[in-house]
CSV table of C-alpha atoms in Angstrom, one decimal:
chain,number,residue,atom,x,y,z
P,216,SER,CA,10.0,10.2,-7.9
P,217,GLN,CA,11.7,8.5,-4.9
P,218,GLN,CA,10.9,5.0,-4.2
P,219,GLY,CA,11.7,2.3,-1.8
P,220,GLU,CA,13.3,-0.8,-3.1
P,221,GLU,CA,13.2,-4.0,-1.0
P,222,ASP,CA,15.9,-6.6,-0.9
P,223,PRO,CA,15.8,-9.5,-1.4
P,224,GLN,CA,12.8,-10.0,-3.7
P,225,ALA,CA,12.2,-13.4,-2.1
P,226,LEU,CA,13.3,-15.1,1.1
P,227,SER,CA,12.7,-18.6,2.3
P,228,ILE,CA,13.5,-19.7,5.9
P,229,GLN,CA,12.6,-22.3,8.5
P,230,GLU,CA,10.3,-21.7,11.4
P,231,GLY,CA,12.2,-20.2,14.4
P,232,GLU,CA,14.8,-18.5,12.3
P,233,ASN,CA,15.1,-14.7,12.0
P,234,ALA,CA,14.1,-12.9,8.7
P,235,THR,CA,15.7,-9.7,7.6
P,236,MET,CA,14.5,-7.5,4.8
P,237,ASN,CA,16.0,-4.3,3.6
P,238,CYS,CA,14.6,-1.2,1.9
P,239,SER,CA,16.7,1.5,0.2
P,240,TYR,CA,15.4,4.8,-1.0
P,241,LYS,CA,16.6,7.6,-3.2
P,242,THR,CA,16.0,10.9,-1.5
P,243,SER,CA,15.5,12.3,2.0
P,244,ILE,CA,12.3,11.2,3.8
P,245,ASN,CA,10.4,12.3,6.8
P,246,ASN,CA,8.9,8.9,7.6
P,247,LEU,CA,9.1,5.3,6.4
P,248,GLN,CA,6.5,2.6,7.0
P,249,TRP,CA,6.4,-1.1,6.7
P,250,TYR,CA,3.4,-3.1,5.6
P,251,ARG,CA,2.5,-6.8,5.3
P,252,GLN,CA,0.3,-8.5,2.7
P,253,ASN,CA,-1.0,-12.0,3.1
P,254,SER,CA,-1.9,-13.8,-0.1
P,255,GLY,CA,-5.2,-12.6,-1.5
P,256,ARG,CA,-5.6,-9.8,1.0
P,257,GLY,CA,-4.9,-6.1,1.4
P,258,LEU,CA,-1.9,-4.6,3.0
P,259,VAL,CA,-1.7,-4.2,6.8
P,260,HIS,CA,0.4,-1.6,8.5
P,261,LEU,CA,3.2,-2.9,10.7
P,262,ILE,CA,5.3,0.0,11.9
P,263,LEU,CA,6.2,3.7,11.1
P,264,ILE,CA,9.6,5.1,11.8
P,265,ARG,CA,10.4,8.7,11.7
P,266,SER,CA,13.6,10.2,10.2
P,267,ASN,CA,14.9,11.2,13.7
P,268,GLU,CA,14.5,7.6,15.0
P,269,ARG,CA,17.1,4.9,14.5
P,270,GLU,CA,15.2,1.9,15.8
P,271,LYS,CA,11.7,0.8,16.7
P,272,HIS,CA,10.2,-2.4,18.1
P,273,SER,CA,6.8,-3.9,17.9
P,274,GLY,CA,6.5,-7.4,19.4
P,275,ARG,CA,8.8,-9.7,17.3
P,276,LEU,CA,9.4,-6.9,14.8
P,277,ARG,CA,12.4,-4.6,14.9
P,278,VAL,CA,12.8,-1.8,12.3
P,279,THR,CA,16.0,0.2,11.9
P,280,LEU,CA,16.6,3.3,9.9
P,281,ASP,CA,19.9,4.7,8.7
P,282,THR,CA,19.2,8.0,7.0
P,283,SER,CA,22.9,8.5,6.0
P,284,LYS,CA,22.7,5.3,3.9
P,285,LYS,CA,19.1,6.0,2.9
P,286,SER,CA,18.1,2.5,4.0
P,287,SER,CA,15.8,0.6,6.5
P,288,SER,CA,15.7,-2.9,7.7
P,289,LEU,CA,12.8,-5.1,9.0
P,290,LEU,CA,13.8,-7.9,11.2
P,291,ILE,CA,11.3,-10.6,12.3
P,292,THR,CA,12.5,-12.7,15.1
P,293,ALA,CA,11.6,-16.3,15.8
P,294,SER,CA,9.6,-16.5,12.6
P,295,ARG,CA,6.3,-18.5,12.3
P,296,ALA,CA,4.6,-20.1,9.4
P,297,ALA,CA,1.9,-17.4,9.8
P,298,ASP,CA,4.6,-14.8,9.0
P,299,THR,CA,4.6,-16.0,5.4
P,300,ALA,CA,3.6,-12.9,3.4
P,301,SER,CA,4.9,-10.2,1.2
P,302,TYR,CA,6.5,-7.2,3.0
P,303,PHE,CA,6.5,-3.7,1.6
P,304,CYS,CA,8.2,-0.5,2.6
P,305,ALA,CA,6.6,2.8,1.9
P,306,THR,CA,8.2,6.2,1.9
P,307,ASP,CA,6.7,9.7,1.8
P,308,LEU,CA,6.8,11.7,-1.4
P,309,THR,CA,8.2,15.1,-0.3
P,310,GLN,CA,8.0,16.8,-3.8
P,311,GLY,CA,5.2,19.2,-4.0
P,312,GLY,CA,3.8,18.5,-0.6
P,313,SER,CA,1.5,15.8,-1.9
P,314,GLU,CA,-0.1,13.5,0.6
P,315,LYS,CA,1.1,10.3,-1.0
P,316,LEU,CA,3.1,7.2,-0.1
P,317,VAL,CA,5.4,5.4,-2.6
P,318,PHE,CA,5.6,1.7,-2.2
P,319,GLY,CA,8.4,-0.6,-3.1
P,320,LYS,CA,7.9,-3.9,-5.0
P,321,GLY,CA,8.1,-6.0,-1.8
P,322,THR,CA,10.0,-9.0,-0.4
P,323,LYS,CA,8.1,-12.3,-0.5
P,324,LEU,CA,8.8,-14.2,2.7
P,325,THR,CA,8.1,-17.9,3.0
P,326,VAL,CA,8.5,-19.5,6.5
P,327,ASN,CA,8.6,-23.3,6.2
P,328,PRO,CA,7.2,-25.3,9.1
X,224,ASN,CA,-16.6,-2.1,12.4
X,225,ALA,CA,-16.0,-3.3,8.8
X,226,GLY,CA,-13.1,-1.0,8.0
X,227,VAL,CA,-12.5,-0.6,4.3
X,228,THR,CA,-14.9,-2.6,2.1
X,229,GLN,CA,-14.5,-3.0,-1.7
X,230,THR,CA,-17.1,-4.0,-4.1
X,231,PRO,CA,-17.1,-6.2,-6.2
X,232,LYS,CA,-14.3,-8.7,-5.2
X,233,PHE,CA,-14.0,-10.1,-8.7
X,234,ARG,CA,-15.1,-9.0,-12.2
X,235,VAL,CA,-14.5,-10.0,-15.7
X,236,LEU,CA,-15.1,-7.3,-18.5
X,237,LYS,CA,-14.8,-7.2,-22.2
X,238,THR,CA,-12.7,-4.6,-23.8
X,239,GLY,CA,-14.6,-1.4,-24.2
X,240,GLN,CA,-17.1,-2.0,-21.4
X,241,SER,CA,-17.3,0.4,-18.5
X,242,MET,CA,-17.7,-0.3,-14.8
X,243,THR,CA,-17.4,1.3,-11.4
X,244,LEU,CA,-15.5,0.0,-8.4
X,245,LEU,CA,-16.9,1.1,-5.0
X,246,CYS,CA,-14.8,1.7,-1.8
X,247,ALA,CA,-16.6,2.3,1.5
X,248,GLN,CA,-15.0,3.1,4.8
X,249,ASP,CA,-16.8,3.4,8.2
X,250,MET,CA,-13.9,5.0,10.1
X,251,ASN,CA,-14.7,8.6,9.3
X,252,HIS,CA,-11.4,9.0,7.4
X,253,GLU,CA,-10.6,12.0,5.4
X,254,TYR,CA,-8.1,10.6,3.0
X,255,MET,CA,-8.9,7.8,0.5
X,256,TYR,CA,-6.7,6.3,-2.2
X,257,TRP,CA,-6.9,3.9,-5.2
X,258,TYR,CA,-4.0,1.7,-6.1
X,259,ARG,CA,-3.4,-0.9,-8.7
X,260,GLN,CA,-1.1,-3.9,-8.0
X,261,ASP,CA,0.5,-5.8,-10.8
X,262,PRO,CA,3.0,-8.6,-10.6
X,263,GLY,CA,6.6,-7.3,-10.1
X,264,MET,CA,5.3,-3.7,-10.0
X,265,GLY,CA,4.3,-3.2,-6.5
X,266,LEU,CA,1.5,-0.7,-5.7
X,267,ARG,CA,0.9,2.2,-8.0
X,268,LEU,CA,-1.3,5.2,-7.1
X,269,ILE,CA,-4.2,5.9,-9.5
X,270,HIS,CA,-6.2,8.7,-7.8
X,271,TYR,CA,-6.7,9.9,-4.4
X,272,SER,CA,-8.9,12.2,-2.3
X,273,VAL,CA,-8.0,14.4,0.7
X,274,GLY,CA,-11.6,15.0,1.6
X,275,GLU,CA,-15.2,14.9,0.5
X,276,GLY,CA,-15.6,16.6,-2.9
X,277,THR,CA,-11.9,16.5,-3.7
X,278,THR,CA,-9.9,14.3,-6.1
X,279,ALA,CA,-6.3,14.4,-7.4
X,280,LYS,CA,-4.3,12.4,-9.9
X,281,GLY,CA,-1.7,9.9,-8.9
X,282,GLU,CA,1.0,8.1,-10.7
X,283,VAL,CA,-1.1,6.2,-13.3
X,284,PRO,CA,-4.5,8.1,-13.7
X,285,ASP,CA,-5.1,7.6,-17.5
X,286,GLY,CA,-8.2,5.7,-18.3
X,287,TYR,CA,-9.7,6.1,-14.9
X,288,ASN,CA,-12.0,8.6,-13.2
X,289,VAL,CA,-13.0,9.0,-9.5
X,290,SER,CA,-15.6,10.7,-7.4
X,291,ARG,CA,-15.9,11.4,-3.7
X,292,LEU,CA,-19.5,12.7,-3.3
X,293,LYS,CA,-19.7,11.3,0.2
X,294,LYS,CA,-17.0,11.2,2.8
X,295,GLN,CA,-17.3,7.5,3.3
X,296,ASN,CA,-17.3,6.5,-0.4
X,297,PHE,CA,-14.7,6.7,-3.1
X,298,LEU,CA,-15.6,5.4,-6.6
X,299,LEU,CA,-13.2,4.4,-9.3
X,300,GLY,CA,-14.5,4.3,-12.8
X,301,LEU,CA,-13.1,2.7,-15.9
X,302,GLU,CA,-14.6,4.5,-18.9
X,303,SER,CA,-13.6,2.1,-21.7
X,304,ALA,CA,-11.8,-1.1,-20.3
X,305,ALA,CA,-8.6,-2.1,-21.9
X,306,PRO,CA,-6.6,-5.4,-21.3
X,307,SER,CA,-3.8,-3.3,-19.8
X,308,GLN,CA,-6.2,-2.5,-16.9
X,309,THR,CA,-6.3,-6.1,-15.9
X,310,SER,CA,-5.0,-5.8,-12.3
X,311,VAL,CA,-5.9,-6.1,-8.7
X,312,TYR,CA,-7.3,-2.8,-7.3
X,313,PHE,CA,-6.9,-1.7,-3.7
X,314,CYS,CA,-8.6,1.1,-1.9
X,315,ALA,CA,-7.0,2.6,1.2
X,316,SER,CA,-8.0,5.2,3.7
X,317,SER,CA,-6.4,7.2,6.5
X,318,PHE,CA,-7.8,9.7,9.1
X,319,LEU,CA,-5.0,12.1,8.4
X,320,ASP,CA,-2.1,12.4,6.0
X,321,PRO,CA,-0.9,8.8,5.3
X,322,ARG,CA,2.7,10.0,5.3
X,323,THR,CA,2.4,10.3,9.1
X,324,GLN,CA,0.0,7.5,10.0
X,325,PRO,CA,-1.2,4.2,8.8
X,326,GLN,CA,-3.3,3.5,5.8
X,327,HIS,CA,-6.1,1.0,6.1
X,328,PHE,CA,-6.6,-1.3,3.0
X,329,GLY,CA,-9.5,-3.2,1.6
X,330,ASP,CA,-9.0,-6.7,0.4
X,331,GLY,CA,-9.0,-5.7,-3.3
X,332,THR,CA,-11.0,-6.2,-6.4
X,333,ARG,CA,-9.6,-8.6,-9.0
X,334,LEU,CA,-10.4,-7.3,-12.4
X,335,SER,CA,-9.8,-9.1,-15.7
X,336,ILE,CA,-10.3,-7.4,-19.1
X,337,LEU,CA,-10.7,-9.8,-22.0
């Protein structure tokens, strides 16, 4: 099955810096989503980007999608301590038409005050 | 509006015991999912349901059963708990196909099997 893989596994930055996380996947997708998980909590949806879109913004978040390279990136600008969390990409599983998402293993972001 | 509520939040079981995890959503969502999250493994799909009365297997269904008797509830059962089922379990729901719109997650059930 196809799966998104995030890179790096862990990232530590200072408050105010930008954070970039990458997601690579194996086969063609229709949509790609990014989720955030704070420690001890469930995942929260951040953004969905469709295969015919190249870039999407939401507040301080910028997501890009390069279908030729089968990769996506999540940029958080002017990071804050509250952005400390794990970030996951999720791709749709096109085989068999099943209504499923496949999640990567996540990038753990630490923003130091 | 509570969203997705999981019960219980924590549980410790002995090997061989059985239990049921409850997921309830108040958003009138059709689709509901059970995942497990283990360190370094990300989220893995156990079972899911695309509507009341329907269930389907996910990636790691062995040792688990599910039921969706009411649209708002999705139950996950462990028939005979094993230490390998120690994990954090998340329930998620979406109004339509989650490939095209966000999934809403509960805050998880932390389950330890001794």
